[in-house]
XYZ file of C-alpha atoms in Angstrom:
749
model
C -14.025 30.569 -9.710
C -11.137 33.115 -9.011
C -8.433 31.573 -6.656
C -8.985 35.029 -4.482
C -12.671 33.836 -3.336
C -10.108 31.517 -1.445
C -8.849 33.594 1.265
C -6.477 30.614 3.081
C -4.627 28.748 0.558
C -2.380 25.979 1.532
C 1.145 27.050 1.555
C 4.034 25.199 -0.721
C 7.218 26.317 1.375
C 10.322 25.889 -0.865
C 13.158 24.111 1.471
C 15.878 26.489 1.579
C 19.814 25.533 1.005
C 20.586 26.306 4.455
C 18.275 23.663 5.434
C 20.116 20.863 3.661
C 22.902 19.575 6.208
C 25.629 16.942 5.486
C 25.369 13.373 7.432
C 28.147 12.606 9.480
C 29.572 9.583 9.265
C 28.970 6.626 11.590
C 30.859 3.297 12.073
C 32.057 0.975 14.924
C 32.264 -2.562 15.559
C 29.417 -4.796 14.907
C 27.291 -6.200 17.717
C 28.007 -9.557 18.918
C 24.516 -11.534 19.998
C 26.188 -13.851 22.449
C 29.114 -16.143 22.073
C 30.249 -17.910 19.602
C 32.054 -20.924 20.788
C 33.810 -23.890 18.924
C 30.607 -26.066 19.450
C 28.383 -23.417 17.960
C 30.635 -22.699 15.117
C 30.628 -26.471 14.606
C 26.780 -26.821 14.822
C 26.121 -23.916 12.139
C 28.924 -25.932 10.197
C 27.120 -29.105 10.387
C 23.936 -27.510 8.835
C 25.890 -26.386 5.791
C 27.325 -29.589 5.412
C 24.254 -31.187 5.805
C 22.991 -28.799 3.026
C 25.717 -30.159 0.958
C 24.666 -33.546 1.226
C 21.097 -33.120 0.556
C 21.668 -31.422 -2.787
C 24.592 -33.432 -3.820
C 22.660 -35.771 -6.619
C 20.952 -32.334 -7.417
C 24.140 -30.543 -8.062
C 25.958 -33.617 -9.920
C 23.163 -33.998 -12.655
C 22.699 -30.399 -13.417
C 25.760 -27.935 -13.095
C 23.885 -24.991 -14.375
C 21.315 -24.514 -11.544
C 22.266 -23.260 -8.039
C 20.237 -24.346 -5.293
C 18.629 -22.382 -2.386
C 19.104 -22.197 1.142
C 17.420 -20.289 4.272
C 18.975 -18.664 7.132
C 16.900 -18.021 10.186
C 18.128 -14.923 11.943
C 17.505 -13.977 15.759
C 14.698 -11.756 16.180
C 16.994 -9.089 17.935
C 19.397 -9.415 15.202
C 17.395 -8.508 12.013
C 18.220 -4.783 11.708
C 20.158 -3.879 8.840
C 23.039 -2.797 10.549
C 23.027 -6.172 11.894
C 23.126 -8.216 8.290
C 25.571 -11.067 8.002
C 27.208 -9.811 4.634
C 30.490 -10.533 5.993
C 29.741 -14.227 5.781
C 27.478 -14.917 3.359
C 29.124 -13.513 0.123
C 30.073 -13.830 -3.188
C 32.895 -16.131 -2.283
C 30.575 -18.013 -0.185
C 26.618 -18.203 -0.428
C 25.281 -14.694 -1.184
C 22.180 -13.286 0.225
C 19.552 -13.256 -3.152
C 16.372 -12.123 -1.398
C 14.372 -12.071 2.401
C 11.302 -14.293 3.083
C 9.763 -13.186 6.506
C 11.222 -10.750 8.421
C 14.093 -12.781 10.213
C 14.565 -15.070 7.136
C 17.425 -14.803 3.936
C 17.725 -16.560 1.063
C 21.281 -17.646 0.108
C 22.263 -18.741 -3.616
C 24.033 -21.776 -2.674
C 26.602 -24.152 -5.058
C 29.082 -26.864 -4.066
C 31.756 -24.642 -3.917
C 30.097 -21.605 -2.359
C 28.746 -24.023 0.493
C 32.248 -25.580 1.155
C 33.752 -21.809 1.682
C 30.954 -21.043 3.751
C 31.709 -24.216 6.052
C 35.549 -23.186 6.340
C 34.630 -19.660 6.959
C 32.491 -20.694 9.882
C 34.974 -22.896 11.321
C 37.912 -20.871 10.901
C 37.505 -17.056 10.620
C 38.533 -15.154 13.695
C 37.591 -11.698 11.878
C 35.638 -9.752 14.262
C 32.971 -8.888 11.652
C 32.400 -12.952 10.878
C 32.381 -13.445 14.436
C 29.378 -10.800 15.046
C 27.798 -12.350 11.985
C 27.610 -15.867 12.861
C 26.120 -14.453 16.739
C 23.081 -13.187 15.024
C 22.236 -16.597 13.530
C 19.630 -18.861 14.646
C 19.811 -21.616 12.097
C 20.815 -22.602 8.464
C 18.356 -24.917 6.194
C 17.458 -26.072 3.076
C 14.813 -24.477 0.806
C 13.065 -27.756 -0.619
C 10.278 -28.405 -2.951
C 7.695 -28.435 0.078
C 8.731 -24.626 0.811
C 7.845 -23.960 -2.823
C 4.411 -25.301 -2.396
C 3.994 -24.504 1.406
C 1.217 -22.013 1.723
C 0.224 -21.705 -1.948
C -3.166 -22.008 -3.286
C -3.935 -24.823 -5.920
C -7.802 -24.604 -5.710
C -7.857 -23.327 -8.713
C -5.983 -25.951 -10.473
C -8.481 -28.452 -12.129
C -9.322 -30.702 -15.253
C -10.857 -27.674 -16.681
C -7.777 -25.456 -15.501
C -4.481 -27.208 -15.725
C -2.478 -24.080 -15.262
C -0.053 -23.191 -12.628
C 1.566 -20.613 -11.521
C 5.443 -20.935 -11.467
C 8.024 -18.367 -10.010
C 12.030 -18.638 -9.827
C 14.303 -17.061 -7.930
C 16.559 -14.576 -8.957
C 20.240 -15.021 -8.736
C 22.649 -12.439 -8.760
C 24.304 -13.534 -12.255
C 21.614 -12.781 -14.848
C 23.801 -15.457 -17.345
C 22.788 -17.582 -14.555
C 19.217 -16.852 -14.702
C 18.921 -17.361 -18.621
C 20.284 -20.730 -18.260
C 17.773 -21.452 -15.763
C 15.067 -20.436 -17.762
C 16.320 -23.152 -20.255
C 16.718 -25.640 -17.750
C 13.097 -25.111 -16.509
C 11.855 -26.055 -19.650
C 13.973 -29.131 -19.767
C 12.486 -30.171 -16.393
C 9.039 -29.730 -16.878
C 9.045 -31.407 -20.153
C 10.272 -34.335 -18.340
C 7.401 -34.096 -16.029
C 4.726 -33.514 -18.522
C 4.480 -30.086 -18.575
C 5.515 -26.900 -20.912
C 5.399 -23.080 -20.459
C 2.302 -21.791 -22.305
C 3.394 -17.944 -21.434
C 6.066 -16.137 -19.746
C 4.739 -12.981 -17.974
C 6.476 -10.168 -16.661
C 4.328 -9.062 -13.356
C 7.365 -6.627 -12.480
C 11.137 -6.200 -12.791
C 11.544 -8.506 -10.087
C 9.048 -11.115 -10.634
C 8.480 -13.404 -13.748
C 5.811 -15.342 -13.735
C 5.475 -18.740 -16.057
C 2.111 -19.655 -16.895
C 2.644 -23.507 -17.197
C 0.281 -26.056 -18.267
C 0.202 -29.484 -16.427
C -1.051 -32.693 -17.934
C -0.782 -34.885 -14.606
C -1.272 -33.362 -11.552
C 0.568 -36.178 -9.907
C 3.692 -34.875 -10.964
C 3.203 -31.143 -9.751
C 5.690 -31.922 -6.395
C 8.255 -33.361 -9.017
C 7.532 -30.196 -10.841
C 8.667 -28.023 -7.434
C 11.845 -30.124 -7.204
C 13.991 -27.671 -9.384
C 16.541 -25.422 -7.174
C 15.536 -22.258 -8.403
C 11.515 -22.442 -8.306
C 10.316 -19.953 -5.409
C 6.718 -20.917 -5.386
C 4.236 -22.972 -7.126
C 0.540 -22.027 -7.175
C -2.704 -21.459 -9.319
C -3.417 -18.427 -10.510
C -5.799 -16.276 -8.207
C -9.235 -15.427 -9.937
C -10.555 -11.649 -9.725
C -14.041 -10.921 -9.070
C -16.305 -8.089 -8.536
C -17.938 -9.028 -5.115
C -21.389 -10.365 -5.680
C -24.529 -8.114 -5.585
C -27.010 -8.390 -2.645
C -30.744 -7.959 -3.334
C -31.742 -4.223 -2.979
C -34.715 -2.574 -3.489
C -35.278 0.375 -5.720
C -35.920 3.588 -4.677
C -37.822 6.433 -6.270
C -36.200 8.471 -8.706
C -38.205 11.420 -8.865
C -35.978 13.724 -7.387
C -33.082 12.776 -9.210
C -32.846 13.886 -12.616
C -29.940 12.998 -15.176
C -26.897 14.595 -14.589
C -25.813 15.800 -17.837
C -21.672 16.977 -18.519
C -21.519 20.666 -19.341
C -19.532 21.546 -22.815
C -18.577 25.056 -20.469
C -16.231 22.664 -17.902
C -13.926 20.190 -17.806
C -13.837 17.468 -15.111
C -11.812 15.174 -13.327
C -11.647 11.369 -14.887
C -11.604 8.275 -13.077
C -10.952 4.787 -15.065
C -13.044 2.384 -13.629
C -11.872 -1.316 -13.819
C -15.313 -3.212 -13.455
C -17.758 -5.202 -15.244
C -18.823 -2.340 -17.278
C -21.525 0.341 -18.014
C -24.241 -0.381 -20.472
C -24.363 2.136 -23.706
C -27.739 2.532 -22.766
C -27.721 3.625 -19.205
C -30.071 6.774 -19.040
C -27.942 8.168 -15.947
C -24.079 7.065 -16.473
C -23.892 6.740 -20.452
C -23.395 10.972 -20.928
C -20.344 10.564 -18.282
C -18.664 7.477 -20.112
C -16.064 8.987 -22.534
C -14.622 5.822 -23.639
C -15.245 1.866 -23.146
C -12.744 -0.883 -23.520
C -14.038 -4.359 -23.906
C -12.442 -7.624 -22.377
C -15.754 -9.487 -21.488
C -17.500 -11.793 -24.334
C -20.927 -10.394 -24.737
C -22.756 -13.418 -23.233
C -20.517 -13.279 -20.316
C -21.802 -8.975 -19.235
C -23.186 -8.176 -16.126
C -23.288 -4.396 -15.996
C -24.565 -4.672 -12.314
C -21.536 -3.977 -10.277
C -19.984 -1.668 -12.861
C -22.895 0.630 -12.699
C -23.498 0.852 -9.406
C -19.957 1.654 -8.782
C -19.705 4.285 -11.811
C -23.005 5.896 -10.598
C -21.119 6.682 -7.048
C -18.114 8.523 -8.873
C -20.105 10.475 -11.552
C -23.169 11.391 -9.432
C -21.622 12.113 -6.041
C -23.679 13.165 -3.068
C -26.689 13.773 -5.332
C -27.329 10.439 -5.063
C -28.194 11.212 -1.329
C -30.253 14.660 -2.210
C -27.363 16.991 -2.311
C -25.673 19.175 -4.748
C -22.376 20.045 -4.865
C -20.537 22.446 -7.022
C -17.678 19.073 -7.566
C -20.165 16.756 -8.712
C -19.513 15.385 -12.061
C -16.444 12.868 -12.667
C -15.964 11.484 -16.122
C -15.306 7.682 -16.548
C -12.973 5.689 -18.606
C -14.862 2.287 -18.598
C -12.629 -0.889 -18.863
C -15.178 -4.118 -19.058
C -12.832 -6.789 -17.730
C -14.933 -8.770 -14.997
C -17.564 -11.254 -16.305
C -20.695 -12.215 -14.726
C -20.161 -14.861 -12.119
C -24.019 -15.300 -11.003
C -25.386 -18.691 -12.668
C -28.830 -17.576 -12.292
C -27.953 -14.249 -14.247
C -26.552 -16.422 -17.212
C -23.330 -17.420 -18.872
C -20.243 -17.305 -16.162
C -16.941 -16.198 -16.774
C -13.608 -15.946 -14.804
C -10.968 -13.133 -14.797
C -7.734 -14.661 -13.543
C -4.934 -12.489 -12.490
C -2.723 -12.746 -14.838
C -4.887 -11.578 -17.457
C -6.008 -8.845 -15.488
C -2.228 -7.901 -15.287
C -2.140 -7.658 -18.738
C -5.335 -5.512 -19.383
C -3.700 -2.925 -17.200
C -0.682 -2.974 -18.536
C -2.043 -2.268 -22.120
C -4.919 0.309 -20.934
C -3.358 2.346 -18.093
C -0.763 3.557 -20.420
C -3.374 4.553 -23.093
C -5.156 7.166 -21.167
C -2.063 7.667 -18.208
C -2.264 11.412 -19.954
C -5.651 11.839 -18.942
C -6.251 9.614 -16.239
C -4.679 9.480 -12.717
C -7.105 7.889 -10.620
C -8.266 4.469 -11.539
C -10.753 2.497 -9.369
C -10.208 -1.213 -8.448
C -13.509 -2.558 -6.651
C -12.619 -5.958 -6.945
C -10.563 -8.755 -5.361
C -9.713 -12.363 -4.825
C -10.217 -14.974 -2.350
C -6.616 -14.730 -1.349
C -6.008 -13.411 1.991
C -2.943 -11.074 2.420
C 0.066 -12.329 4.147
C 1.443 -10.890 7.036
C 5.056 -10.738 5.699
C 5.210 -10.994 1.895
C 3.392 -9.030 -0.530
C 1.215 -10.397 -3.268
C 2.542 -11.304 -6.947
C -0.602 -9.014 -7.905
C 0.143 -5.844 -5.602
C 3.618 -5.986 -6.664
C 2.618 -5.576 -10.381
C 0.011 -3.075 -9.733
C 2.915 -1.173 -7.754
C 5.063 -1.129 -10.949
C 2.193 -0.321 -13.351
C 1.577 2.738 -10.732
C 5.017 3.769 -11.202
C 5.382 3.315 -15.042
C 2.185 5.245 -15.654
C 2.194 7.736 -12.573
C -1.422 6.888 -11.508
C -2.611 6.096 -8.210
C -5.139 3.013 -8.097
C -7.969 3.028 -5.549
C -8.595 -0.602 -4.291
C -11.123 -2.439 -2.196
C -10.017 -4.009 1.056
C -12.487 -6.814 0.445
C -15.818 -8.112 1.932
C -15.710 -10.668 4.685
C -18.654 -12.495 4.237
C -18.465 -15.661 6.414
C -20.180 -16.541 10.090
C -20.010 -15.461 12.817
C -20.986 -12.098 11.821
C -18.626 -9.722 12.916
C -19.715 -7.023 15.305
C -18.743 -4.174 17.312
C -16.381 -4.234 19.545
C -14.663 -7.137 18.199
C -14.856 -10.581 20.339
C -11.295 -11.162 20.789
C -11.555 -14.844 21.386
C -13.305 -15.597 17.671
C -11.050 -15.930 14.656
C -13.303 -13.958 11.802
C -10.242 -14.429 9.102
C -11.541 -11.114 8.002
C -7.899 -9.848 6.654
C -7.294 -7.931 3.681
C -7.153 -9.771 0.297
C -4.938 -9.332 -2.885
C -4.170 -6.593 -4.192
C -5.279 -4.353 -1.306
C -1.519 -5.146 -0.644
C -0.214 -2.759 -2.865
C 2.329 -0.449 -1.542
C 1.327 2.543 -4.128
C -2.275 1.997 -4.338
C -4.569 3.800 -1.834
C -6.600 0.770 -0.242
C -10.302 1.331 0.829
C -12.209 -0.167 3.918
C -15.996 0.531 4.955
C -17.952 2.340 7.678
C -21.694 2.539 8.360
C -23.407 5.523 7.445
C -26.318 4.671 10.408
C -26.334 2.827 13.569
C -27.195 -0.770 13.946
C -27.085 -3.622 16.342
C -24.026 -4.862 14.990
C -22.245 -1.471 14.609
C -22.818 2.181 15.249
C -22.909 4.963 12.778
C -19.215 5.529 11.675
C -17.749 2.402 13.054
C -15.829 -0.287 10.789
C -18.791 -2.330 8.675
C -19.310 -5.651 10.023
C -17.893 -6.915 6.420
C -15.140 -4.637 6.268
C -11.836 -6.453 6.135
C -9.179 -5.189 8.309
C -5.229 -4.719 7.890
C -2.370 -4.251 8.330
C -0.400 -4.934 5.328
C 2.777 -7.283 4.917
C 5.458 -5.466 6.959
C 2.705 -3.678 9.183
C 1.891 -1.083 6.228
C -1.113 0.580 7.196
C -4.012 -0.861 5.052
C -6.649 -0.130 4.485
C -5.570 3.462 4.334
C -8.635 5.234 3.930
C -12.308 4.303 4.847
C -15.768 5.703 3.478
C -19.290 4.942 3.478
C -20.353 1.318 2.331
C -23.241 0.233 4.164
C -23.735 -2.165 7.033
C -25.894 -4.537 8.235
C -28.716 -5.526 10.863
C -28.997 -9.062 12.176
C -32.081 -8.309 14.532
C -34.796 -9.474 14.210
C -33.600 -10.941 10.906
C -30.453 -10.049 8.896
C -30.941 -6.893 6.620
C -28.470 -5.357 4.667
C -28.828 -1.567 5.090
C -27.195 0.232 1.854
C -25.817 3.018 0.155
C -27.642 4.153 -3.036
C -26.655 4.045 -6.745
C -27.678 2.742 -9.924
C -28.579 -0.890 -11.267
C -27.664 -1.827 -14.756
C -30.955 -0.486 -16.011
C -31.046 2.863 -14.257
C -32.968 1.910 -11.184
C -31.958 3.614 -8.195
C -31.218 0.955 -5.425
C -29.164 0.054 -2.464
C -26.359 -2.577 -1.712
C -23.267 -2.923 0.566
C -19.226 -3.494 0.641
C -15.974 -2.000 0.325
C -16.816 -2.081 -3.420
C -18.560 0.900 -2.761
C -16.761 2.915 -0.056
C -13.951 2.666 -2.453
C -15.361 4.841 -5.434
C -16.370 7.477 -3.262
C -12.053 7.878 -2.270
C -11.386 7.605 -6.172
C -13.899 10.401 -7.236
C -12.237 12.459 -4.063
C -8.516 11.988 -5.442
C -9.564 12.888 -9.184
C -11.188 16.220 -7.624
C -7.948 16.665 -6.013
C -5.982 16.273 -9.123
C -8.293 18.188 -11.065
C -9.385 21.188 -8.938
C -5.791 22.530 -8.026
C -4.182 25.098 -9.940
C -1.126 22.737 -10.968
C -1.285 19.119 -11.719
C 0.404 17.698 -8.270
C 2.769 14.882 -7.924
C 1.522 11.230 -7.066
C 3.031 12.045 -3.435
C 1.168 15.285 -2.811
C -2.407 14.338 -4.292
C -2.039 10.990 -2.033
C -0.934 13.188 0.970
C -3.526 15.991 0.827
C -6.295 13.206 0.739
C -4.863 11.229 3.763
C -4.047 14.374 5.727
C -7.583 15.171 5.730
C -8.559 12.144 7.259
C -10.296 11.842 10.725
C -11.472 9.035 12.763
C -15.370 10.028 12.721
C -16.292 8.551 15.581
C -14.290 11.206 17.464
C -13.673 13.788 14.918
C -9.921 13.619 15.675
C -7.244 11.519 14.177
C -6.845 7.672 13.897
C -7.213 5.494 17.227
C -4.065 3.747 17.017
C -5.951 0.041 17.891
C -8.668 0.626 15.410
C -6.095 1.294 12.750
C -6.412 -2.172 11.292
C -9.660 -1.555 10.458
C -9.908 2.557 9.769
C -6.618 3.130 8.450
C -6.432 7.085 8.773
C -9.579 7.559 8.691
C -12.178 9.265 6.131
C -10.858 12.089 4.366
C -12.961 15.797 4.620
C -14.485 17.134 1.659
C -12.871 18.729 -1.125
C -13.034 22.302 0.103
C -11.365 21.577 3.455
C -8.784 19.493 1.856
C -7.804 22.151 -0.456
C -7.849 25.149 1.978
C -7.034 26.482 5.231
C -8.988 28.531 7.869
C -8.423 31.445 9.966
C -7.372 29.744 12.848
C -5.307 27.057 10.836
C -2.461 26.591 8.994
C -1.411 23.851 6.853
C 2.213 24.015 5.144
C 3.544 21.543 2.392
C 6.944 20.727 1.963
C 8.096 18.961 -1.592
C 12.021 17.981 -1.900
C 14.409 15.085 -2.341
C 16.396 13.479 0.338
C 20.106 12.752 -0.993
C 21.962 10.008 0.952
C 24.399 12.202 1.495
C 22.557 14.596 3.625
C 19.405 15.580 5.673
C 16.973 18.381 5.972
C 17.027 20.164 9.210
C 14.561 23.503 9.505
C 15.868 25.050 12.563
C 13.279 27.902 12.433
C 10.025 26.005 11.639
C 7.551 28.938 11.751
C 5.232 27.646 15.058
C 2.202 30.348 15.583
C 3.452 32.756 18.494
C -0.663 33.447 18.808
C -0.638 29.704 20.511
C 2.138 30.842 22.926
C 0.869 31.631 26.314
C 3.639 33.076 28.795
C 6.526 30.417 28.223
C 4.191 27.664 27.275
C 3.295 26.677 23.741
C -0.355 25.173 23.102
C -2.142 24.029 19.975
C -2.662 20.962 17.688
C -0.321 19.844 15.428
C -1.177 17.131 12.429
C 1.922 15.822 10.685
C 1.756 13.532 7.768
C 4.432 11.815 5.336
C 4.084 10.769 1.876
C 7.230 9.278 -0.231
C 7.693 6.393 -2.850
C 10.389 4.299 -1.853
C 11.873 2.031 -3.734
C 10.275 -1.240 -4.547
C 12.101 -5.071 -4.667
C 9.874 -8.143 -4.524
C 13.008 -10.231 -4.050
C 13.221 -9.108 -0.269
C 9.719 -9.822 0.843
C 9.410 -8.793 4.304
C 11.683 -5.921 3.112
C 9.879 -5.145 -0.082
C 10.218 -1.255 0.796
C 13.597 -0.442 0.264
C 14.231 3.055 2.034
C 12.869 4.914 5.165
C 12.235 8.369 5.798
C 11.975 9.624 9.235
C 9.969 12.745 10.104
C 10.061 14.841 13.680
C 8.956 18.117 14.589
C 10.349 19.365 18.174
C 11.603 21.846 19.993
C 15.441 22.958 20.963
C 16.581 24.369 24.203
C 19.216 26.932 24.813
C 21.561 24.066 25.618
C 21.105 22.503 22.369
C 19.060 19.295 23.649
C 16.468 18.781 21.211
C 12.846 17.265 22.354
C 10.726 15.738 19.725
C 7.029 16.669 20.092
C 5.412 15.085 16.724
C 5.733 11.880 16.982
C 6.224 12.758 20.605
C 8.434 10.143 21.523
C 10.482 6.915 19.745
C 9.277 3.668 19.784
C 11.890 1.261 21.808
C 12.839 -2.176 21.026
C 14.058 -4.729 18.374
C 13.832 -3.712 14.271
C 10.252 -5.864 14.239
C 8.984 -3.498 17.204
C 9.841 -0.305 15.250
C 8.004 -1.447 12.508
C 4.988 -2.723 13.588
C 4.249 -0.116 16.230
C 6.432 3.151 14.651
C 5.705 2.825 11.221
C 9.571 2.433 9.990
C 10.080 1.248 6.983
C 6.351 2.635 5.949
C 5.900 5.232 2.980
C 2.790 6.730 4.537
C 3.326 8.347 8.037
C 0.809 10.242 9.961
C 0.885 11.957 13.457
C -1.045 13.696 15.666
C -0.696 15.843 19.152
C -2.819 18.032 20.597
C -1.016 19.856 23.166
C -3.676 20.753 26.042
C -1.424 21.401 29.289
C 1.143 23.623 27.330
C 5.218 22.578 26.334
C 8.268 24.697 27.178
C 8.339 27.679 24.919
C 11.626 27.212 22.785
C 12.629 27.219 18.687
C 10.656 24.866 17.037
C 13.152 22.433 14.310
C 11.682 20.307 11.976
C 14.358 17.444 10.520
C 13.488 14.557 8.071
C 16.124 11.767 7.336
C 16.835 9.496 4.565
C 17.949 5.462 5.512
C 18.288 2.179 3.228
C 17.870 -1.424 3.856
C 20.942 -3.360 4.073
C 22.521 -3.667 0.484
C 20.692 -1.103 -1.005
C 22.041 1.646 -3.253
C 20.310 4.603 -2.227
C 19.232 7.058 -4.269
C 17.948 10.455 -4.234
C 14.065 9.943 -2.565
C 11.499 12.393 -3.409
C 8.835 13.278 -0.717
C 5.888 15.362 0.423
C 4.918 16.709 3.775
C 2.256 18.268 5.344
C 1.961 19.935 8.788
C -1.292 21.810 9.935
C -1.071 23.697 13.417
C -4.322 24.898 14.443
C -6.570 26.338 17.332
C -8.772 24.009 18.924
C -11.046 26.347 19.995
C -10.950 27.907 16.560
C -10.109 31.368 18.150
C -6.692 32.522 17.490
C -5.380 33.999 14.056
C -3.186 31.204 13.148
C -3.084 31.504 9.591
C -2.025 35.355 9.168
C 0.924 34.592 12.166
C 2.304 31.481 10.266
C 1.755 33.415 6.887
C 3.761 36.623 8.436
C 6.638 33.891 9.556
C 6.787 32.650 6.051
C 6.658 35.795 4.157
C 9.872 36.862 6.544
C 12.039 33.920 6.187
C 11.119 31.659 3.531
C 10.079 31.548 0.071
C 6.414 29.687 -0.665
C 4.025 29.731 -3.182
C 0.160 29.508 -2.521
C -1.662 26.087 -3.647
C -4.045 27.600 -6.151
C -7.727 26.061 -6.194
C -10.015 26.549 -9.091
C -13.592 25.575 -8.323
C -14.241 25.808 -12.402
C -12.262 24.976 -15.098
C -13.533 25.976 -18.445
C -13.048 23.555 -21.396
C -10.020 23.929 -23.734
């Protein structure tokens, strides 16, 4: 269809040279958090000396491998501006990473510890005093720390592999020497490295064969080992029993030679080459499962939702039809069905590193309706999530991942009972920062939860470091518990082509994958990852209120459920959506002092209307820094400026106060996706509108230029005023822009 059929296209606005302003330098003395008395210095010096004594034999027996210490910071001192880098330096014991939000890791050697003790006791430099005042405790990193909170449940007589990760020290020569020493250490404990797997630039995992499990604690007693665990097993969630439906009104839907279609890579249990409804949509299949261990049920159900879309529910859409790259990687786990297999985390990483680059020119969206039994940590990101983040970066793609299913007792109802601990946190790899993680909402009313409310089985966030997870939700079914437990599923195909029902976040996820693939495909030019993700999220609402998400429910609903493709890619006469794509540099900020607020929403001396803001950027990531994995932050504010120059932020309305952790938990600081909304019903004073974007980095981070996508929608809640035409006229007068062209039909080449 011609672009003129869409009278209200989104505007992609160019950032002008005059909008880029130089940063002013700032400085001042470091903040002191309490008196630094001789007694306090003596106490910390004793802690350092204790570490040296504890590691004395280790240092004597092995002069190559450093040890590691943990520094606990005061909660009020964890902001980057208070980082004790004058105290912990290359001359003493340098910071090599971050654990929890208030925890630093130090590389320690005998010389470094001696120098550190001397500096703590004798230095009167203001910066060192301030650094000492931030400390709570200095203690050794011990073998039990390496094993603590790790899962060894998959280690058994049949699977004698453990997963070993090392600390990364500052000197690469030291890191290489540490690896050689690790081999010797393992040999002395009846173990050996079977394989080294690079999960990411900052995570090397050693797959270690252990002959004697009684020696695992001895193995962990090696100065450079950060963690020792077993490899998580990835599964597709076990399908439920479901009744077949009639297929009379569902003809086989075939791809047309006259159309081109979006693509989704489906990493799952595969689709049979003889499937009557799906085989025409599978363009290529990659096989990684033994023939006797195949069970195509789950992969067929997922693929049916992707390819057939609304047709499964009796509706026709011109956007139906998505082609599939079928990656059969998940073996059968149902013993009643046949021989079973297992997909370990390291195997999935190797498969994705092989398959995703092969199709990256064609496939921008990959559906991962899978997960592990490992609930995500509150403070650090899982190794698999880190690996998936790097694969997405390297191949310029987006993974869409299910949040996981809570299938334990007690059954969760809504509203959630605060006195019960459901243990329903999202599971790895749903904590992937770059991915879109999807939860489930109910498509009908039940006694456990009403329509549009979180499904009883859908797991909650947030992700580590308070990252919003799940990002989005869609329909994945529900449960009725009266008079008996009954699963109320959504429709798709089983492995033989029967139309059945099932439930799970596995099946809300492919709805989002299909939609995201259509955003990529039906725009006139291929969008950046930031723009595709931002358009998807910007359209999302809480279906219960038909408005933006409710903060208190965000841990279950994320930013909400996306709209349909037409509404995502177009405006209306009473709404205007503008997109700013650009790059922030460390030396400058962006400030648009004449932001085009529609004059039709000004009555007298008051501004009215509804404003939606979505910011998406891909910060540099470093897993060595745990809680501080995301290494840059962009802040956005849209507000008004009075004649006296005083600025008042309107969206977000105000800044969240408090310590750094409160800003992260409640203000989305360091979050790579930020969504804000305000409905101005009572009016605000009519002053010029200003948009500002600022970039900041973590302590010690050398900031690089940061690309971003910012979407702002202003609308008339009454759907009466000509908002679109008003903003378009202002853009014509003061800005350079282009329309985001939407093509409904794209002919094959």
